[in-house]
Coordinates of C-alpha atoms and ligand atoms in Angstrom, one line a residue:
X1166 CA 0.0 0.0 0.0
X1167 CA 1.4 3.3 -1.2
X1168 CA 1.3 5.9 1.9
X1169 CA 3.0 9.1 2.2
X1170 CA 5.3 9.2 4.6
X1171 CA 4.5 12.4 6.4
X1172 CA 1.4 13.0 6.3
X1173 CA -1.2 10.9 8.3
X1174 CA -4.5 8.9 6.6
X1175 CA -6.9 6.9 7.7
X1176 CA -6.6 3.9 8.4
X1177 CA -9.3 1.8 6.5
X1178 CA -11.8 1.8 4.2
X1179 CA -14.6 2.3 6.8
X1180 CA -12.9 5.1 8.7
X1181 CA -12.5 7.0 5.5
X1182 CA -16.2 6.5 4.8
X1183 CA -16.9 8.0 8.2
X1184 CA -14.5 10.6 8.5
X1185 CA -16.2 11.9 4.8
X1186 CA -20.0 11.6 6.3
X1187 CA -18.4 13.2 9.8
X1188 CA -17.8 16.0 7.3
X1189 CA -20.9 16.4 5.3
X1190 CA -23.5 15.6 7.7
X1191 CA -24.5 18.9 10.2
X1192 CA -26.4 21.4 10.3
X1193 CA -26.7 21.6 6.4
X1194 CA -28.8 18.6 7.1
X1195 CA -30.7 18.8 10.3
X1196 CA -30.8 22.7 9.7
X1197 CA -30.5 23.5 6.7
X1198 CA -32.4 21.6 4.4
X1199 CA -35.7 21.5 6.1
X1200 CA -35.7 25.1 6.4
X1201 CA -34.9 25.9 2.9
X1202 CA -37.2 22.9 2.0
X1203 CA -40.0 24.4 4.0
X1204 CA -39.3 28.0 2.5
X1205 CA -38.9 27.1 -1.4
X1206 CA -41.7 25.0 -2.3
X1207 CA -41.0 21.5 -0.7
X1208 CA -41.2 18.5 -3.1
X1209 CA -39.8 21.0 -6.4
X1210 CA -36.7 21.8 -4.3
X1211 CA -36.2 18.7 -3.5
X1212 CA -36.6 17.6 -6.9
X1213 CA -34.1 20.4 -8.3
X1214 CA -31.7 19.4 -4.9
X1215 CA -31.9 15.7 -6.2
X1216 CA -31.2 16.1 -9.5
X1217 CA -28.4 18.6 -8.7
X1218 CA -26.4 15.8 -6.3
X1219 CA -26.8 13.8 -9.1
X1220 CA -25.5 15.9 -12.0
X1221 CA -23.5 18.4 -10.2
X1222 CA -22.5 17.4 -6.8
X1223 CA -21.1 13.7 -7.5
X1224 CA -18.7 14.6 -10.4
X1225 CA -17.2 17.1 -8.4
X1226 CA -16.8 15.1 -5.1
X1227 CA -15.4 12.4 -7.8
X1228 CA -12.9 15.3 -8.3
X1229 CA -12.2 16.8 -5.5
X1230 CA -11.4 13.1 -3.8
X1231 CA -9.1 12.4 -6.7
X1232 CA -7.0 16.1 -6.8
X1233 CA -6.6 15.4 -3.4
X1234 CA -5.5 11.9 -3.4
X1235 CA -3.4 12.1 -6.2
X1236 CA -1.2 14.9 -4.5
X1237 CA -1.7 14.4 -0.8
X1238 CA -1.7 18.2 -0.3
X1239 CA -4.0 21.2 1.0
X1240 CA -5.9 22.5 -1.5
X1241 CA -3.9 25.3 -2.5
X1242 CA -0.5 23.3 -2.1
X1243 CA -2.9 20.9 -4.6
X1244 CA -3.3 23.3 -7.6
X1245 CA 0.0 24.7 -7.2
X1246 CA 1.2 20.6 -7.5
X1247 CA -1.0 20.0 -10.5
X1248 CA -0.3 22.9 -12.4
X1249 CA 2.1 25.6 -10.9
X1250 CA 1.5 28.0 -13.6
X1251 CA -1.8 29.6 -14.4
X1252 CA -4.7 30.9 -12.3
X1253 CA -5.8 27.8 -10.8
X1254 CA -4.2 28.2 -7.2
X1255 CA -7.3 30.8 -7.4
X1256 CA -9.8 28.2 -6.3
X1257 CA -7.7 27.5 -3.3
X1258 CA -7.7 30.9 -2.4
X1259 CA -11.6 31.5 -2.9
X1260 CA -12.2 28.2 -1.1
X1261 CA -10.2 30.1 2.4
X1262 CA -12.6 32.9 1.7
X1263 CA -15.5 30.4 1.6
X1264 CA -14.4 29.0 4.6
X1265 CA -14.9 31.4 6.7
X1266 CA -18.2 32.9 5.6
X1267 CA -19.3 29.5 6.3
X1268 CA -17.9 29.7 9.8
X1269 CA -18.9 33.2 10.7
X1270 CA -22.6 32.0 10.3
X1271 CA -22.3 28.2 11.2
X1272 CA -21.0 29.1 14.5
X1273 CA -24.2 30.9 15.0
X1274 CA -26.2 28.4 14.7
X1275 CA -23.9 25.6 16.5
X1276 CA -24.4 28.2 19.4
X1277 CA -27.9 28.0 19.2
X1278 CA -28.1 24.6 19.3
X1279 CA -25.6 24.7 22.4
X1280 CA -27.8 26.8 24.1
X1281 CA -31.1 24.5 23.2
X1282 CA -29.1 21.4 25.1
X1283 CA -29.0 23.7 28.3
X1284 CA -32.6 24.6 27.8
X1285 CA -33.8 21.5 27.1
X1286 CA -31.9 20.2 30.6
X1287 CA -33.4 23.2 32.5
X1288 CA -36.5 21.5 31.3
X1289 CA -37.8 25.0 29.4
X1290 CA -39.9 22.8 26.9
X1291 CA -42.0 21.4 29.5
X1292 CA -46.0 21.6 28.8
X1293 CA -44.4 25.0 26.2
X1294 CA -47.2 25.3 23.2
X1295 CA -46.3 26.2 19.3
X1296 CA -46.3 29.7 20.5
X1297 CA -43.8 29.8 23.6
X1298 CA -41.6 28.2 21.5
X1299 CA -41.4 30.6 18.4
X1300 CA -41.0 33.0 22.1
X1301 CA -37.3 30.8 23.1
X1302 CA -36.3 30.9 19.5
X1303 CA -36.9 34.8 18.9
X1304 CA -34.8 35.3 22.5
X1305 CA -32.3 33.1 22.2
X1306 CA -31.4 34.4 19.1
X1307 CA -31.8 38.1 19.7
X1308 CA -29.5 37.8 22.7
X1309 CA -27.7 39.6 22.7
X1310 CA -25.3 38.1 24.8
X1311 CA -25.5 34.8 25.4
X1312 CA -25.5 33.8 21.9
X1313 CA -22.2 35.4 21.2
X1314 CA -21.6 33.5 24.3
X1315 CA -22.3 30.4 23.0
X1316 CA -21.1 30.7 19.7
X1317 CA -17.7 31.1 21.0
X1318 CA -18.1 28.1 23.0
X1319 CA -18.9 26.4 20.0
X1320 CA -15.8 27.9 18.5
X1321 CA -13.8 27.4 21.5
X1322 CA -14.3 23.2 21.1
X1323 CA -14.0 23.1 17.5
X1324 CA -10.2 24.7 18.6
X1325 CA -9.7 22.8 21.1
X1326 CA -10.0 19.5 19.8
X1327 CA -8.2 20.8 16.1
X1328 CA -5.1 22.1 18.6
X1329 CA -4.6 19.0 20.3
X1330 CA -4.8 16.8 17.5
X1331 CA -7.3 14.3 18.8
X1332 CA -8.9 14.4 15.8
X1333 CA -8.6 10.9 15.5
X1334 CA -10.0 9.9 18.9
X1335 CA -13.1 12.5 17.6
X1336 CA -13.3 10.3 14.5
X1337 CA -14.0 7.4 16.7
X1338 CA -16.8 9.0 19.2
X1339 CA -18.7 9.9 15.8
X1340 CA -18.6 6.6 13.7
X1341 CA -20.2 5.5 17.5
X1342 CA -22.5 8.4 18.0
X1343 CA -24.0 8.5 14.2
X1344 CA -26.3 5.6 14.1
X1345 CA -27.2 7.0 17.7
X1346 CA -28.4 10.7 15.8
X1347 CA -30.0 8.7 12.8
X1348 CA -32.1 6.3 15.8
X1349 CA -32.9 9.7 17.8
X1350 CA -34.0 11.2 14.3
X1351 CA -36.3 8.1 13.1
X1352 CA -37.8 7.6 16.2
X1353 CA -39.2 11.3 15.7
X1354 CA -39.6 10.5 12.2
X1355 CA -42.5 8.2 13.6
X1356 CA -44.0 10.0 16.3
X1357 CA -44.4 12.7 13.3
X1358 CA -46.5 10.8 11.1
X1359 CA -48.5 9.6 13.4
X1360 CA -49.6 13.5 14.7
X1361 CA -53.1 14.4 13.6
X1362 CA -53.1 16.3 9.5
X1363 CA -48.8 14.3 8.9
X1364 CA -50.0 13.4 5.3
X1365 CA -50.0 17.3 4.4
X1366 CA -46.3 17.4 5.6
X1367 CA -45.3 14.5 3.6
X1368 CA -47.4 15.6 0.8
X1369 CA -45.2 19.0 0.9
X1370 CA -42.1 17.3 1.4
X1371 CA -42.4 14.8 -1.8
X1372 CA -45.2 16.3 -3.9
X1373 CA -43.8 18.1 -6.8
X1374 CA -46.0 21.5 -8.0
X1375 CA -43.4 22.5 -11.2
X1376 CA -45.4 25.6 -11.2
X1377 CA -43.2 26.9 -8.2
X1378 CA -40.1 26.3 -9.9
X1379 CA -38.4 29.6 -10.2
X1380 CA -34.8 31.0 -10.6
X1381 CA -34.1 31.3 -7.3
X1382 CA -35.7 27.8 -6.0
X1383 CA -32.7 26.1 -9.1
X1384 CA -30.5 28.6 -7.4
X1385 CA -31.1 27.7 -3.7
X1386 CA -31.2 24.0 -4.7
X1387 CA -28.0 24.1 -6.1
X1388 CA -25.9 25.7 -3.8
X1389 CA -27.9 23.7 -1.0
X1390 CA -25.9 20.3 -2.5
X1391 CA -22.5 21.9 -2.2
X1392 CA -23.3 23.2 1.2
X1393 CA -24.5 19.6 2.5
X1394 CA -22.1 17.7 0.4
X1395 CA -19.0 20.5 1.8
X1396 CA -18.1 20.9 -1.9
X1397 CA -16.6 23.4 -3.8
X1398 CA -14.1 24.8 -1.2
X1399 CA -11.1 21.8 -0.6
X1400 CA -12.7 20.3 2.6
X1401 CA -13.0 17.4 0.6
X1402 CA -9.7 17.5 -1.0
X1403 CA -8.0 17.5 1.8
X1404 CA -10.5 15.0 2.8
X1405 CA -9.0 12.9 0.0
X1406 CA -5.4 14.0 0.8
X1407 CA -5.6 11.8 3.7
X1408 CA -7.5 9.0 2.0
X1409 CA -5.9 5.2 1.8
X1410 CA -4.3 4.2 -2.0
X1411 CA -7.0 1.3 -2.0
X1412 CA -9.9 3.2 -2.0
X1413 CA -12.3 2.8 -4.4
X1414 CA -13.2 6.7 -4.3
X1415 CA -15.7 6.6 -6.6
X1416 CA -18.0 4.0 -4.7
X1417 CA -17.2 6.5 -1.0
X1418 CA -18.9 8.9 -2.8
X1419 CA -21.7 7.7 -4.1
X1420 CA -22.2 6.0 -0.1
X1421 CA -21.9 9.5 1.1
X1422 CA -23.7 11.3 -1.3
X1423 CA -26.4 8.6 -0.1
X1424 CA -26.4 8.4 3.2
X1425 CA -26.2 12.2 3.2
X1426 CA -29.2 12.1 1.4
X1427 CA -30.7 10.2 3.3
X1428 CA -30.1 11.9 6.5
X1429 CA -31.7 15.3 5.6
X1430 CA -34.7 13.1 4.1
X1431 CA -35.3 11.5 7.6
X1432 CA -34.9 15.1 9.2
X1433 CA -37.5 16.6 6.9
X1434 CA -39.8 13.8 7.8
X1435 CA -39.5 14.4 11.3
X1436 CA -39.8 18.5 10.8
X1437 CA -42.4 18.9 8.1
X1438 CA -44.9 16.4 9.5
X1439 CA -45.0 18.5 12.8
X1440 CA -45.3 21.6 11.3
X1441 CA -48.5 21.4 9.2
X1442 CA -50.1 19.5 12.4
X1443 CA -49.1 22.5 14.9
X1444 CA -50.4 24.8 12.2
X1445 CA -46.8 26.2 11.7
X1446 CA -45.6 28.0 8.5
X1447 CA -43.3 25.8 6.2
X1448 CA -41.5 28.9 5.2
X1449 CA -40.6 30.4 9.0
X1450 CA -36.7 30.4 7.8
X1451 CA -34.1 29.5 10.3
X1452 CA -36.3 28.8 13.4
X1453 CA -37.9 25.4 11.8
X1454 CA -35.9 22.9 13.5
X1455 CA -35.8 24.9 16.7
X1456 CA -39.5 25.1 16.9
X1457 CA -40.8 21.9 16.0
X1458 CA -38.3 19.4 17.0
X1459 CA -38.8 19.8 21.1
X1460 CA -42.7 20.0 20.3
X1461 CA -42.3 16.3 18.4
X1462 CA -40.3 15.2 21.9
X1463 CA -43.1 16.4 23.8
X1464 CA -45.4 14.1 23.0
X1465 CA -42.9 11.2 23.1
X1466 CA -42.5 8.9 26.4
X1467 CA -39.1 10.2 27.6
X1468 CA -39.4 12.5 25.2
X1469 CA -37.6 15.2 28.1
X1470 CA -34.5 13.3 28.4
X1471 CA -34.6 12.5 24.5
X1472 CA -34.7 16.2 23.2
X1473 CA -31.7 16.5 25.5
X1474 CA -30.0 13.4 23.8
X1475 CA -30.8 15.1 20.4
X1476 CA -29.4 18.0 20.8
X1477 CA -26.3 17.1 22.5
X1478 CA -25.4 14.9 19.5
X1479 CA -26.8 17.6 17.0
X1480 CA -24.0 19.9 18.6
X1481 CA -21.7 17.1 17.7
X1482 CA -22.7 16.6 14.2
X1483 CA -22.1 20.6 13.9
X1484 CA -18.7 20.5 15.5
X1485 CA -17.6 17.6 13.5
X1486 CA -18.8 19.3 10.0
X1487 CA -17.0 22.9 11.7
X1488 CA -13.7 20.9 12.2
X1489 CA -13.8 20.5 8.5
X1490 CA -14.3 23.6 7.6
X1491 CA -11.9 25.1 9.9
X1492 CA -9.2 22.1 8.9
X1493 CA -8.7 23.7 5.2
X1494 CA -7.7 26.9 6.5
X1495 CA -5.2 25.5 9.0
X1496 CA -3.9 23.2 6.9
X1497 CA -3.2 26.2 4.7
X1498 CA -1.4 28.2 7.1
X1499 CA 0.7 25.7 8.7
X1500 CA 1.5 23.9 5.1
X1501 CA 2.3 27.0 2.8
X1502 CA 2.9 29.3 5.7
X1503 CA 4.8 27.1 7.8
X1504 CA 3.2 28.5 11.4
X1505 CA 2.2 25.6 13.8
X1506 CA -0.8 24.6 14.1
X1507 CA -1.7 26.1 17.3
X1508 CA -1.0 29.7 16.1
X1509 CA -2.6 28.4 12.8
X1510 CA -5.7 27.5 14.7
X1511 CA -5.3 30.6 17.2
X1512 CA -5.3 33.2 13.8
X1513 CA -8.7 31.2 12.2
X1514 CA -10.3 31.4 15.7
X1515 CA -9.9 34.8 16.0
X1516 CA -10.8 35.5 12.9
X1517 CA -14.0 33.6 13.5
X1518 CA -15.5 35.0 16.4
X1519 CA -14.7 38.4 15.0
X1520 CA -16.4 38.7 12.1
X1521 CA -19.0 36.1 13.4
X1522 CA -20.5 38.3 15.7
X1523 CA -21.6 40.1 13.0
X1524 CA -24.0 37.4 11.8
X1525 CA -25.5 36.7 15.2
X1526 CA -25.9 39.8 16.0
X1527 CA -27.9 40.0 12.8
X1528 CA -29.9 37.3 13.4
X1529 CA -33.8 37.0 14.1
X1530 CA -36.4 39.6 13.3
X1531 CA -35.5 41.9 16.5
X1532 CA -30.9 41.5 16.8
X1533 CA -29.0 44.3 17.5
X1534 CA -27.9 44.6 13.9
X1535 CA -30.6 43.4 12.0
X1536 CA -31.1 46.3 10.9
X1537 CA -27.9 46.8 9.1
X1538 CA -27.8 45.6 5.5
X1539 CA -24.8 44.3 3.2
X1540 CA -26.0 44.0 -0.7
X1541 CA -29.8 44.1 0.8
X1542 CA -28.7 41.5 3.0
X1543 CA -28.4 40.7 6.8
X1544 CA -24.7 39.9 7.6
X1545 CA -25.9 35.9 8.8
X1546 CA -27.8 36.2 5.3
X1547 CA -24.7 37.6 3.2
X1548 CA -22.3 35.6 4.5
X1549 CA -24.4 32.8 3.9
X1550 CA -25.4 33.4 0.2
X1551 CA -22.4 34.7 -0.4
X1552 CA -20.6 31.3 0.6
X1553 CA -23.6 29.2 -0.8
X1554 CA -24.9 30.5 -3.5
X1555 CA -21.4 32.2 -5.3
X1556 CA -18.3 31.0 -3.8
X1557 CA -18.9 27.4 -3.4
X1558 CA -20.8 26.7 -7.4
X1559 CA -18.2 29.1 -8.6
X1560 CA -15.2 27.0 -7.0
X1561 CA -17.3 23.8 -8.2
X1562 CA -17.1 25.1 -11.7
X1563 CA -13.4 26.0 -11.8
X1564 CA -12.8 22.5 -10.7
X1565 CA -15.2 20.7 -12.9
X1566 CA -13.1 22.9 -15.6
X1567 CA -10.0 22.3 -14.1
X1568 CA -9.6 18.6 -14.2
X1569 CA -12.2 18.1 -17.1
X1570 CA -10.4 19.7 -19.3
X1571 CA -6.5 20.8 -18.2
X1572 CA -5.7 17.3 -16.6
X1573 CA -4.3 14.0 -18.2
X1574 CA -6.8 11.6 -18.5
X1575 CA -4.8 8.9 -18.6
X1576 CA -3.7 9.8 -15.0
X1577 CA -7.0 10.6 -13.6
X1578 CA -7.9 7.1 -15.2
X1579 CA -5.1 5.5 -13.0
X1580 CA -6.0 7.6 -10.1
X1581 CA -9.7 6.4 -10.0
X1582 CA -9.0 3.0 -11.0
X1583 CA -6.2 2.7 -8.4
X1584 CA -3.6 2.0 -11.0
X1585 CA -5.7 -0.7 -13.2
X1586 CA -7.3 -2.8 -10.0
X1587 CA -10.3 -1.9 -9.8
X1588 CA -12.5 -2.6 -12.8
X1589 CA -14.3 0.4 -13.1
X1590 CA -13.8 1.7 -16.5
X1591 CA -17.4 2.2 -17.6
X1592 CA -18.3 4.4 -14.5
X1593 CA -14.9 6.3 -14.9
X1594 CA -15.9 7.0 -18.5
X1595 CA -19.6 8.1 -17.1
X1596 CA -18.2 10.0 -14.3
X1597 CA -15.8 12.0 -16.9
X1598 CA -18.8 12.8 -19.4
X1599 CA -20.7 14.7 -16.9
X1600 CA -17.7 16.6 -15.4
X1601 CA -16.6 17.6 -19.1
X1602 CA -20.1 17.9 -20.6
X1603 CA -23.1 18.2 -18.0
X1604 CA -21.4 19.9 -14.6
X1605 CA -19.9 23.0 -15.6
X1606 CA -22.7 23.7 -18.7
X1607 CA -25.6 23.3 -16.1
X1608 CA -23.5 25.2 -13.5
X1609 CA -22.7 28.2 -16.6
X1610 CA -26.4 28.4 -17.2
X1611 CA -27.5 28.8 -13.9
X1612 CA -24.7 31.6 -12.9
X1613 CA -25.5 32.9 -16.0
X1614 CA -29.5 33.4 -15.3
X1615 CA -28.5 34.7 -12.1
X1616 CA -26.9 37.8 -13.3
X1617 CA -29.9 37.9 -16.2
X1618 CA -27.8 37.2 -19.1
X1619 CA -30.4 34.4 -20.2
X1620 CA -33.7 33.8 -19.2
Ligands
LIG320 N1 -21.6 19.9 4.9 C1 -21.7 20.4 6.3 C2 -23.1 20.4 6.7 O1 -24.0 20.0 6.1 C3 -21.0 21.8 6.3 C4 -19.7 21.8 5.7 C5 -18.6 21.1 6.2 C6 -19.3 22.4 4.6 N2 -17.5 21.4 5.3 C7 -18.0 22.2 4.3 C8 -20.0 23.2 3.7 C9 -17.3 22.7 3.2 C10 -19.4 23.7 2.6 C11 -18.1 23.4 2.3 O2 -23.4 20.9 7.8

């Protein structure tokens, strides 16, 4: 087995599937998705979000896995590798900047959920109707203190465990306590559907109206699947960087893409259910999880102790999909900078907490800077569209471009097929049509409608 000598990778096939899910699976899932879901038109999102995994998403996890295999760098260390001349070292670059817009808003809302584990123990959804709890969300978001508070906390553990390299152990705790999030989410998923009026929550979770198909739903959808699949920025190349020679990268990715899928699905089925039966509106925005899921627990035997359980391993989910966010910047700085990684982390944390302030204090209907608007945007809303919606399709396209049409084929053949042993030339060739000829033309025409140069 071919391994580089100094850089570490895990250990087996399994442990790279998990350590790639760890990734992908947070609150783009549990968060996320149902609240976009809910606030673009249910089963026609997910319709445009399915067909973008498929067409867009997969062919450029397919490539991000191999660019970083195949140089075992950090993503800017990676382009430099592949090509040192030419603009391409770019996408490393924008993917840093992506990186932290994602953080400044993400930590937000893992500090919300850190503070709905301490309310939940306090007991503070006790007997609480529909309406006391769109009452907690609204303060615990407008703070203004305690969530900065608890977004630094959040922050404050994602650094922790990145500075004292226990990354692995972390691993370990999550391949454990993911089944354990997936039970906690299912058995929700039932008590849901069995809530008087479920079938209108299923029926706007799968049923498709094409009618409310618009510009902005394709848009939203789009950047929804890098977000969920962490695409488009270099978490998964240097995902791949670490990845065993014997990996059949290919087949991790379409596991990942599925189970991520899956996931959100069973988190929409728990969310959307309750929401149509409490007479809640799909579209609410960023408070859907926060108000339905304790309701759902409320009416579940243990329900108390479970909406604790939930949450804790929510927070865990974020923290785990933060670590690899945070990882590409400081594998940046310590790798092409050459400053250790605690000042690496120390530099990003800062950062961070700075800027990320800005976005809680932005939050909700009533925060202190709500007011304040960036491009007609709240700061949590700028950084987020900003990250979703431009810098993550727009690093997707360069490297749909980049190794569709600038790389050796015969190499990326070899990559893929781990030097001739695995057997998987028909799905290579599949896999290289859509990133040459499907990806970036679907991704052009939507960037290109967004700026209204076609229709
Ligand atoms: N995918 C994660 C989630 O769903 C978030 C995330 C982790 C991410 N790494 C990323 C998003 C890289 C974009 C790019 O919560």
């Amino acid at each position: 087995m071919k391994k580089s000598l100094e850089r570490e990778s895990f250990s087996t096939g399994i442990a790279v599937f998990f350590a790639t899910l760890s990734s992908t699976v947070g609150l783009g899932n549990i968060w996320k998705f149902p609240y976009l879901t809910g606030k673009y038109g249910g089963g026609a999102f997910l319709l445009i979000y399915l067909i973008s995994i498929i067409f867009v998403a997969m062919p450029i996890m397919i490539s991000e896995l191999y660019i970083g295999r195949r140089t075992r760098k950090n993503p800017i260390g990676a382009f430099a590798k592949l090509r040192s001349k030419g603009p391409w070292k770019i996408i490393g670059y924008m993917g840093i900047l992506s990186a932290f817009f994602i953080l400044f808003f993400y930590s937000a809302v893992a500090g919300w959920i850190y503070s709905y584990i301490f309310k939940a123990i306090r007991g503070v959804f006790n007997g609480t109707s529909q309406k006391d709890m769109q009452n907690i969300f609204d303060r615990t978001v407008t703070g203004p203190i305690p969530p900065i508070i608890w977004q630094i906390v959040a922050i404050a553990v994602v650094s922790l465990i990145l500075v004292f390299g226990v990354k692995k152990g972390i691993e370990r705790i999550t391949k454990l306590l993911m089944p354990v999030l997936l039970i906690l989410i299912i058995i929700c998923d039932i008590r849901s559907l069995f809530l008087p009026g479920a079938m209108d929550g299923i029926k706007f979770l799968f049923k498709v109206d094409f009618s409310s198909i618009t510009k902005e739903v394709v848009l939203m959808a789009l950047g929804l699947s890098f977000f969920k699949l962490s695409l488009g920025m270099g978490t998964i190349i240097t995902y791949g960087s670490y990845f065993t020679a014997d990996n059949n990268m290919i087949a991790t990715s379409g596991k990942v893409v599925i189970s991520d899928t899956l996931v959100s699905l069973l988190a929409g089925i728990a969310i959307f259910p309750a929401v149509f039966s409490f007479g809640m509106q799909p579209e609410q925005g960023p408070g859907l999880l926060f108000m339905t899921i304790p309701l759902v627990f409320s009416k579940i035997p243990f329900g108390g102790l479970l909406v604790i359980v939930f949450f804790i391993l929510t927070a865990i989910a974020a923290t785990t999909a933060m670590m690899s966010i945070f990882e590409v910047v400081v594998a940046f700085i310590t790798e092409e900078r050459k400053l250790s990684r605690k000042v690496a982390v120390l530099i990003s944390a800062v950062t961070v907490i700075i800027f990320g302030v800005l976005a809680t204090l932005s939050a909700g209907t009533s925060g202190f800077l709500s007011s304040i608007k960036v491009f007609g945007l709240t700061f949590f809303d700028f950084f987020d569209s900003v990250s979703s919606n431009i810098l993550l399709p727009l690093g997707g396209l360069l490297i749909a471009i980049f190794v569709g049409y600038f790389l050796n084929k015969q190499d990326i053949r070899r990559e893929l097929s781990n030097d001739g042993t695995l057997k998987n030339t028909a799905i290579i060739n599949a896999y290289l049509f859509l990133l040459r000829f499907v990806t970036p033309v679907l991704l052009l025409i939507v960037f290109l409608s967004m700026i209204g140069i076609i229709g």
